[in-house]
PDB file of C-alpha atoms in Angstrom:
ATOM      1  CA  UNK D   1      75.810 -18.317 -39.201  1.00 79.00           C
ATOM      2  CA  UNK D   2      73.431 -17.060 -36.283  1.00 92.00           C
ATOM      3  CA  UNK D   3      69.538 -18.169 -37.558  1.00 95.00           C
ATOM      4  CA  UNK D   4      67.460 -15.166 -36.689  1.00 96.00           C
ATOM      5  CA  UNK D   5      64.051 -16.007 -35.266  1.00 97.00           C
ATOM      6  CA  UNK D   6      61.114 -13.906 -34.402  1.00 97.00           C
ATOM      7  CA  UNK D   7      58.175 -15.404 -32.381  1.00 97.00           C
ATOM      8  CA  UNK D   8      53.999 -14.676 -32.532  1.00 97.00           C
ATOM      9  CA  UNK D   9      51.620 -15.133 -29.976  1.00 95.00           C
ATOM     10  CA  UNK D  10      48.888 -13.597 -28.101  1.00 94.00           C
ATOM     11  CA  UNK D  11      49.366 -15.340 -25.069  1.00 94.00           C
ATOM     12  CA  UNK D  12      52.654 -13.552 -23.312  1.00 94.00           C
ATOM     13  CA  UNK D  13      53.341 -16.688 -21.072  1.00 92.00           C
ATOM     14  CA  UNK D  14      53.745 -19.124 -24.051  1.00 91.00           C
ATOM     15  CA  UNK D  15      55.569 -15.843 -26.211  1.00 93.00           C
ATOM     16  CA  UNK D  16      58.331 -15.034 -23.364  1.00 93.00           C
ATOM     17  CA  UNK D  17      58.924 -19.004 -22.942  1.00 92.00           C
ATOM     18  CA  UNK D  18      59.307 -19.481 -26.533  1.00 93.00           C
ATOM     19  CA  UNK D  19      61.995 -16.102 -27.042  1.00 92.00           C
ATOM     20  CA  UNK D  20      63.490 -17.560 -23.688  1.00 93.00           C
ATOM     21  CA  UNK D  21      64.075 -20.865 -25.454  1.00 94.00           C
ATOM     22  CA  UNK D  22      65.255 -19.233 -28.381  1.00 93.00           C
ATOM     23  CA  UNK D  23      67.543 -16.962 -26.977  1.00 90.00           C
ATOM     24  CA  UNK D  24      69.917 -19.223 -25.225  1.00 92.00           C
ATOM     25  CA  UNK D  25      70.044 -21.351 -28.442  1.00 93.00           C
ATOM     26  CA  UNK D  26      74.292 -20.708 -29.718  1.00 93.00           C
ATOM     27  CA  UNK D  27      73.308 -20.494 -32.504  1.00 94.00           C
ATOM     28  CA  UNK D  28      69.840 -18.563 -32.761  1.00 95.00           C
ATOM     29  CA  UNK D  29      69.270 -15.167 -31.701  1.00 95.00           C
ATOM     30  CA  UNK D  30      65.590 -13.706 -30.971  1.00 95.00           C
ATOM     31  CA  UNK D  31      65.228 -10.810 -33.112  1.00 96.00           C
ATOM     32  CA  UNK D  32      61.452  -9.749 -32.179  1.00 95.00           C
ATOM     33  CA  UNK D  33      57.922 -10.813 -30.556  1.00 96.00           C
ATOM     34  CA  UNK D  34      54.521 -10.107 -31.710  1.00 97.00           C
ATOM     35  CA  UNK D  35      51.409 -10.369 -29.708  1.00 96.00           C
ATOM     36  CA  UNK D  36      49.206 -10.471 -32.983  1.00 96.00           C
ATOM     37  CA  UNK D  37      49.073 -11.386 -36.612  1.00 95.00           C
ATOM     38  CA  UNK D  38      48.946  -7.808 -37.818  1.00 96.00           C
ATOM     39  CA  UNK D  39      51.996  -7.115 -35.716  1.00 97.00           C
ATOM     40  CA  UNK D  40      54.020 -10.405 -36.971  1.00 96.00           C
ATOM     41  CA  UNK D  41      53.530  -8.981 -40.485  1.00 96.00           C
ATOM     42  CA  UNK D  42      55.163  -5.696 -39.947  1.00 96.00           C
ATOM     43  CA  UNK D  43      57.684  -7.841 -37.742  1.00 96.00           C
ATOM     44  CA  UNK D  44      58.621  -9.813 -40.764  1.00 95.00           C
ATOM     45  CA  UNK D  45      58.910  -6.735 -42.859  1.00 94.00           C
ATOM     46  CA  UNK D  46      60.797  -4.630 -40.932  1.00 94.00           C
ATOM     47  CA  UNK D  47      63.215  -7.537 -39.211  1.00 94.00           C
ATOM     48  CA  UNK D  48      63.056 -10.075 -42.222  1.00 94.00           C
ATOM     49  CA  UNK D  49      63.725 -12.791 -40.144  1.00 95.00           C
ATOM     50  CA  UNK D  50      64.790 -16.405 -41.292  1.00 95.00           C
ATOM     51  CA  UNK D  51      62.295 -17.907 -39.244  1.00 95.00           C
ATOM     52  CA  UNK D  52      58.751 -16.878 -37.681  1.00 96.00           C
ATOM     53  CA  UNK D  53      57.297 -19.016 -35.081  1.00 96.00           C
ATOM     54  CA  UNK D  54      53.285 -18.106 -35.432  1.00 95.00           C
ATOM     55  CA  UNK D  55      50.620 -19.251 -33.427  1.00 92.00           C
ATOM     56  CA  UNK D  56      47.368 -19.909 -35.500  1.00 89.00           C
ATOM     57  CA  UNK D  57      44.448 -18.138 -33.190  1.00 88.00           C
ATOM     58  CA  UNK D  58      45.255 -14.314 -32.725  1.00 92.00           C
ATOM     59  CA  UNK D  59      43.278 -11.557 -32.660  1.00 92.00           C
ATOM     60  CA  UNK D  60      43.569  -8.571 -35.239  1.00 94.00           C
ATOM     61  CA  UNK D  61      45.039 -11.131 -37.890  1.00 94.00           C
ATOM     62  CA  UNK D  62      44.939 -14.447 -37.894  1.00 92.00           C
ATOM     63  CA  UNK D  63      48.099 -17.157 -38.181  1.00 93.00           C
ATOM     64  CA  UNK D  64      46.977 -18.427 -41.434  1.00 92.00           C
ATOM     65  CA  UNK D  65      46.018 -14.654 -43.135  1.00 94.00           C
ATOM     66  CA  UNK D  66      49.250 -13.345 -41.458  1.00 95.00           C
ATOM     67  CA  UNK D  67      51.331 -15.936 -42.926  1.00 94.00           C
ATOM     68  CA  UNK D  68      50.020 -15.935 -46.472  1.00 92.00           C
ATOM     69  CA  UNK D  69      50.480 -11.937 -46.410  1.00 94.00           C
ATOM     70  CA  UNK D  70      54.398 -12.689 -44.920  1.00 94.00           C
ATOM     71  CA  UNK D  71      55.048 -15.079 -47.870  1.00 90.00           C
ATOM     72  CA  UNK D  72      53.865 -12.966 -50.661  1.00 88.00           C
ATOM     73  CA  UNK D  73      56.064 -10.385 -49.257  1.00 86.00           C
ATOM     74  CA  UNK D  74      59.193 -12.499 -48.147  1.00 75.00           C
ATOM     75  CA  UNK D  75      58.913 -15.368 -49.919  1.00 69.00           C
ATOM     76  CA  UNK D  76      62.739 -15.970 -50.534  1.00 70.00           C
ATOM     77  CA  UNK D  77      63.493 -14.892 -46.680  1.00 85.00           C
ATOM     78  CA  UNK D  78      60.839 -15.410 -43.955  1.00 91.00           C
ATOM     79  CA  UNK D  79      60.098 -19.176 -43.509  1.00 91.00           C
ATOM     80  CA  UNK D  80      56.760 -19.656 -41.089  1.00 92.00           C
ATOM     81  CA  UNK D  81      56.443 -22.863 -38.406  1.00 91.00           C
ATOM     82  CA  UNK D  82      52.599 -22.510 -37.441  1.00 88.00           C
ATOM     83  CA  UNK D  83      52.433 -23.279 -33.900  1.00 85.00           C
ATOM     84  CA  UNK D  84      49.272 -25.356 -33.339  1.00 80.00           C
ATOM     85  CA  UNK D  85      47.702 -26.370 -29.731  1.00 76.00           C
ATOM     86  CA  UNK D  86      46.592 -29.285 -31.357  1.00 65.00           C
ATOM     87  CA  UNK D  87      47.821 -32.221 -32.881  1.00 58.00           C
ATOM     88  CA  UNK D  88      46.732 -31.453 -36.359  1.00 55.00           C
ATOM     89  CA  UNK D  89      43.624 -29.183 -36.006  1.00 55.00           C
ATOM     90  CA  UNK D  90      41.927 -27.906 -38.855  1.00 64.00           C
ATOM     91  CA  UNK D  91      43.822 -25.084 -39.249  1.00 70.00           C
ATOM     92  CA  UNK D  92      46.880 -26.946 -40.484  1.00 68.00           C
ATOM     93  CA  UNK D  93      46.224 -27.640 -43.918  1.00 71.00           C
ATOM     94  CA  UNK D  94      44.951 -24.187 -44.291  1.00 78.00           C
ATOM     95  CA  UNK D  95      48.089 -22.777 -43.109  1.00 78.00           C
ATOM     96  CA  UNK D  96      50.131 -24.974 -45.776  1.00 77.00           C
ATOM     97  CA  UNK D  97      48.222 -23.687 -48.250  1.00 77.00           C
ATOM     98  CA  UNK D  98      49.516 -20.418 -46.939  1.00 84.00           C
ATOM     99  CA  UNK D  99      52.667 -20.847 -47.852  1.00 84.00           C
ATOM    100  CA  UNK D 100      53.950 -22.386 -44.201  1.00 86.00           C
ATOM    101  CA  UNK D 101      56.608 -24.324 -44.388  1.00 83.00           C
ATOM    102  CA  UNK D 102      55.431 -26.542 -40.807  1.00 80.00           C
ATOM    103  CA  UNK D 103      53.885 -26.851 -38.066  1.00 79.00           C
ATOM    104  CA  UNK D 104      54.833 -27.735 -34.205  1.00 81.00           C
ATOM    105  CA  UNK D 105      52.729 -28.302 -31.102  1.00 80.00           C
ATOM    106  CA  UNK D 106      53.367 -25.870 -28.347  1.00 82.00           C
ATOM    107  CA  UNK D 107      54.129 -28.332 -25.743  1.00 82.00           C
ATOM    108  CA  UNK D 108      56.913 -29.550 -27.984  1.00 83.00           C
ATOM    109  CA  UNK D 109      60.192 -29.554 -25.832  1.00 88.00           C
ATOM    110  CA  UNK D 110      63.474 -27.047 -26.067  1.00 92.00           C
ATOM    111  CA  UNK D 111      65.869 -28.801 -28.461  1.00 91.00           C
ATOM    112  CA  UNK D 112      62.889 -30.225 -30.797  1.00 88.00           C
ATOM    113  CA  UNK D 113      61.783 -26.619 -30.969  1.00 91.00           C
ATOM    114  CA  UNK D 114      65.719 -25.022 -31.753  1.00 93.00           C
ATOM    115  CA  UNK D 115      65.980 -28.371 -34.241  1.00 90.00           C
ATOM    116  CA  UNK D 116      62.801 -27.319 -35.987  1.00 88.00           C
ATOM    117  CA  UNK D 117      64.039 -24.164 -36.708  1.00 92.00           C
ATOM    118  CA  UNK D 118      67.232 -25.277 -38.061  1.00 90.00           C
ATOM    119  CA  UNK D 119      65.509 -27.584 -40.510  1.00 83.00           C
ATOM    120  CA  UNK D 120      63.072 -24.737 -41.712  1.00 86.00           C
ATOM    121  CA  UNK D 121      65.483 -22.330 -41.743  1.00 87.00           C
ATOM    122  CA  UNK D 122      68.167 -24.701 -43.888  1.00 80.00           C
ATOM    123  CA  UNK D 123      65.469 -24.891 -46.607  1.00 72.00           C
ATOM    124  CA  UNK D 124      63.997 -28.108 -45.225  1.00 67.00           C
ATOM    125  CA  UNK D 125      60.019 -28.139 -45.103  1.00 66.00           C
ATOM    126  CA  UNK D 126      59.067 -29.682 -41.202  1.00 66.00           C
ATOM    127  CA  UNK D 127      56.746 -32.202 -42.372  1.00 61.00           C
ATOM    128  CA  UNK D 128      58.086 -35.412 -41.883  1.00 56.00           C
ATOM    129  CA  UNK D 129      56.841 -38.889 -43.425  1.00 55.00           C
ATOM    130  CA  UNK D 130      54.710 -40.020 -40.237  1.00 55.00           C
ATOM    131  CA  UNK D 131      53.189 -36.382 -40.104  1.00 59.00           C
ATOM    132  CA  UNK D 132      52.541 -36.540 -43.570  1.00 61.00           C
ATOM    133  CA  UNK D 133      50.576 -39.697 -43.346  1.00 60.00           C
ATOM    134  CA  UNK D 134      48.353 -38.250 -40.457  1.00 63.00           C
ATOM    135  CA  UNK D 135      47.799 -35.627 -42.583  1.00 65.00           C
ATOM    136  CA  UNK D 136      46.455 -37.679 -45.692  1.00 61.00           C
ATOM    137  CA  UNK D 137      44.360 -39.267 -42.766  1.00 63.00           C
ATOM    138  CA  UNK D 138      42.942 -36.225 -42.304  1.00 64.00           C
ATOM    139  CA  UNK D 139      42.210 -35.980 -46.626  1.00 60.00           C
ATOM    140  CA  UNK D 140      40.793 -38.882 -46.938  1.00 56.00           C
ATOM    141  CA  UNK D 141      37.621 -37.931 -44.712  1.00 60.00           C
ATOM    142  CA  UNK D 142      37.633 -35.076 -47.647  1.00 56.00           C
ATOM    143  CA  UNK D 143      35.375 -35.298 -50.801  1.00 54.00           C
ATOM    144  CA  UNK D 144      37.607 -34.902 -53.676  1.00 52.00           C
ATOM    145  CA  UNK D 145      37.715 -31.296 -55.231  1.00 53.00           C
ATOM    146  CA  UNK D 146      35.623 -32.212 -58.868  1.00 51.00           C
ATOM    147  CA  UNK D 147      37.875 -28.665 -59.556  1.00 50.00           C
ATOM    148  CA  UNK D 148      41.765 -30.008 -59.796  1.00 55.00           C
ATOM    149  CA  UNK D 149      44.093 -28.589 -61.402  1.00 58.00           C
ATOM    150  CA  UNK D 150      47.015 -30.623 -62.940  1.00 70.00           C
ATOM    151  CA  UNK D 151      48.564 -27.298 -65.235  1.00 77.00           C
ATOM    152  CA  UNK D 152      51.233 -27.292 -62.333  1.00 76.00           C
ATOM    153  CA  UNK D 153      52.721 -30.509 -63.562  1.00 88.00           C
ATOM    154  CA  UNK D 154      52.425 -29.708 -67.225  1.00 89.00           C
ATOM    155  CA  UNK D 155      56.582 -29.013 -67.042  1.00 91.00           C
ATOM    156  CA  UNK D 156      57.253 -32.101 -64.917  1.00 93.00           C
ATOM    157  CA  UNK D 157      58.352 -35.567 -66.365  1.00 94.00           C
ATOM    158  CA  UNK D 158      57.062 -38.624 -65.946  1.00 94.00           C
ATOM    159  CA  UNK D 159      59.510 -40.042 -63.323  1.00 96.00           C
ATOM    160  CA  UNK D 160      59.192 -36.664 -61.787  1.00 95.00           C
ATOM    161  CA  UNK D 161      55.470 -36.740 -61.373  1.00 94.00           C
ATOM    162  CA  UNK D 162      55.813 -40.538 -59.805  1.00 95.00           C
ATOM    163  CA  UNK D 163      58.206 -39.168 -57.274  1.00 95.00           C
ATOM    164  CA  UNK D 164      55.835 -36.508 -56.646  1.00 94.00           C
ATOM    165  CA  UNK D 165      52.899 -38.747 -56.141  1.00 92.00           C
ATOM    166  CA  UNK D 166      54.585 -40.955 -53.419  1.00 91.00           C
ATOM    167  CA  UNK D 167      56.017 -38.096 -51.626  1.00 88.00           C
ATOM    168  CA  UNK D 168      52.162 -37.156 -51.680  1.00 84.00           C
ATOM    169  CA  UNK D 169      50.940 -40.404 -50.308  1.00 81.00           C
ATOM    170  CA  UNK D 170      53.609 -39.930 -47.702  1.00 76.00           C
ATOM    171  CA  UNK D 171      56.918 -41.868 -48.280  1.00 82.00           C
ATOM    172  CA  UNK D 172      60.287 -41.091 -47.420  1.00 81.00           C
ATOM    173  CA  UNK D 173      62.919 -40.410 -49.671  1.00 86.00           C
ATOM    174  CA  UNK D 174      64.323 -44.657 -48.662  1.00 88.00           C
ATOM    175  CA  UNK D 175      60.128 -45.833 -49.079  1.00 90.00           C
ATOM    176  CA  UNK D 176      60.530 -44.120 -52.406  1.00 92.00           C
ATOM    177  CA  UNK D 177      63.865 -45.218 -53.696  1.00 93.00           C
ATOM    178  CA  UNK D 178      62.342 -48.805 -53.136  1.00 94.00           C
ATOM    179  CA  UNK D 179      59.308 -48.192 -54.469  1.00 94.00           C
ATOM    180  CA  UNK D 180      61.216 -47.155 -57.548  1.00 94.00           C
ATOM    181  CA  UNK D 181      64.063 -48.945 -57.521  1.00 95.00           C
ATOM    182  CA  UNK D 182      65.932 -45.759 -57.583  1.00 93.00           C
ATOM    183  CA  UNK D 183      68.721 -44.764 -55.656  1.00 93.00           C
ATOM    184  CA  UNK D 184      68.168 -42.471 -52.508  1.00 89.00           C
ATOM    185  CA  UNK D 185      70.581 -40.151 -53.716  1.00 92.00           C
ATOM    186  CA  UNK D 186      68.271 -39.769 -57.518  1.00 94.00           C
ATOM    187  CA  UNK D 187      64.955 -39.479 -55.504  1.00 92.00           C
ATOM    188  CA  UNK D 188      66.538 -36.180 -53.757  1.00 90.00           C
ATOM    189  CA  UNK D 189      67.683 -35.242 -56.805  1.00 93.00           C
ATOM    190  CA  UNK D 190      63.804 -35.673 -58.760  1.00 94.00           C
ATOM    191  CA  UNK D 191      62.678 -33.940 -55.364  1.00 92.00           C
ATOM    192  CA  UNK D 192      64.926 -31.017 -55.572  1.00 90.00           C
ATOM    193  CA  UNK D 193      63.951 -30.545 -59.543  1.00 93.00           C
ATOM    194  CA  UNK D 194      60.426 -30.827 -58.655  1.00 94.00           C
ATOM    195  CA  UNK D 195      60.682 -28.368 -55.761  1.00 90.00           C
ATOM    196  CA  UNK D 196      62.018 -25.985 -58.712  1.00 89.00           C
ATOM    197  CA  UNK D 197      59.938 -26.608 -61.318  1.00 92.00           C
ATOM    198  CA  UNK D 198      56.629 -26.335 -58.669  1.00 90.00           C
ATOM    199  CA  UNK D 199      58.291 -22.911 -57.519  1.00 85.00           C
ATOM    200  CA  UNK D 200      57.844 -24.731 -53.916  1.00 82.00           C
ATOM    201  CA  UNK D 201      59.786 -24.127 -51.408  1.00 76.00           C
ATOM    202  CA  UNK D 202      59.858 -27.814 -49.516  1.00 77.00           C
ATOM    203  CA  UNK D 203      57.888 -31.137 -49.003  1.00 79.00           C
ATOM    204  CA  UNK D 204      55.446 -29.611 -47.349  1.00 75.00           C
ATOM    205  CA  UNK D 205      54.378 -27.531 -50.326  1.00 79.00           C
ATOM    206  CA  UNK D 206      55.293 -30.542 -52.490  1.00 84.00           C
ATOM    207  CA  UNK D 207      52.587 -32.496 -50.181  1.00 81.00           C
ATOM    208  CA  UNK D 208      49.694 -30.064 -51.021  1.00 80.00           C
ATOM    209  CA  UNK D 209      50.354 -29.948 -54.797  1.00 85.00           C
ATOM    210  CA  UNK D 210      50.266 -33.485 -55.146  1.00 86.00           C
ATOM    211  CA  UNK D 211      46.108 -32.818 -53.352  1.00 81.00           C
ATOM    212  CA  UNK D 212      45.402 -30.034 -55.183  1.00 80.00           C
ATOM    213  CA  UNK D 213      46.640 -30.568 -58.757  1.00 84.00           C
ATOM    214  CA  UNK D 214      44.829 -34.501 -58.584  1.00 82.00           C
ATOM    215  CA  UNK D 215      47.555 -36.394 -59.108  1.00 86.00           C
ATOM    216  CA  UNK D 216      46.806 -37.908 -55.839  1.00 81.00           C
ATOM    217  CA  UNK D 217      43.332 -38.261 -54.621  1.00 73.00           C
ATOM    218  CA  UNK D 218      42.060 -38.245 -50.573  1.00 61.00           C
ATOM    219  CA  UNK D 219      41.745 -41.612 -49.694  1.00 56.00           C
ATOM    220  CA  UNK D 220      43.819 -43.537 -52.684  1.00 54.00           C
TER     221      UNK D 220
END
């Protein structure tokens, strides 16, 4: 099955060198460019594709506005990578929040790129555990939101909710099967009952409900 990508970014050097790296991917075809986040909206609606590579800083419509509007619409379809310059700036988190399901530097080379989309686009969220930890780095220099709300986890159970904590804190699906004393095998399993019961779509998502429903706090 050919994974059909489209690609956003004001800059037409970094846009044409991104479809170019797409494009001679087997098994990825390039199925539109936009030069703005307005424009990779109505991309996404007209072409639905399974993956949009957006850069954050546009003009017209920002990366983050654009991709909450795209996964309101599309959120079964359209997956979003946010392309970042870099290395966790703070439009990341924001862009999660959105409804992203990643995030990628644009110096990253040609097969991380065409692996990146594979992951996102098999339902994998492109957060891995040492991103994840830079990213609670980032939290803890946060004040904790006095305004958390843990009604998301109301339907969760226990073990559930302790899974969901550590994949929070940033453990792998081993780290947590240790942790636990839990098979590898069971902790995907909790994971992909979680994912379901949070209506999120991968760990990414699963990262920023653990935050923002309190069940963990920046810096524990």
């Amino acid at each position: 099955m050919t994974i059909r990508v489209a690609v956003a970014d004001d800059q037409p050097l970094i846009r044409e060198g991104l479809g170019q790296i797409v494009a001679r991917a087997p098994d990825v075809s390039l199925v539109g460019e936009a030069s703005n986040g307005k424009e990779a909206v109505m991309l996404a609606r007209m072409e639905r594709p399974d993956v949009l590579l957006m850069d954050v800083r546009m003009p017209v419509l920002d990366g983050i506005e654009a991709t909450r509007r795209i996964v309101d619409e599309h959120s079964s379809v359209v997956r979003v990578i946010i392309l970042t310059t870099f290395d966790l700036d703070d439009y990341v988190y924001a862009a999660l929040r959105a409804g992203a399901s990643g995030f990628l530097l644009k110096d990253v080379g040609p097969e991380a790129l065409i692996e990146a989309i594979r992951v996102v686009a098999a339902g994998d969220g492109l957060l891995s555990p040492s991103v994840t930890r830079r990213l609670i780095e980032r939290f803890s220099e946060i004040p904790a939101s006095p305004a958390a709300d843990d009604s998301r986890l109301v339907f969760l159970t226990k073990r559930e909710k302790e899974v969901l904590s550590l994949v929070g804190r940033g453990l792998s699906n081993q780290e947590i099967a240790d942790e636990l004393y839990l098979s590898a095998a069971t902790v995907k399993t909790h994971i992909g009952r979680t994912l379901a019961k949070l209506n999120a779509r991968d760990r990414a998502q699963l990262v920023v409900a653990a935050y923002e429903s309190g069940l963990v706090s920046p810096g524990s």
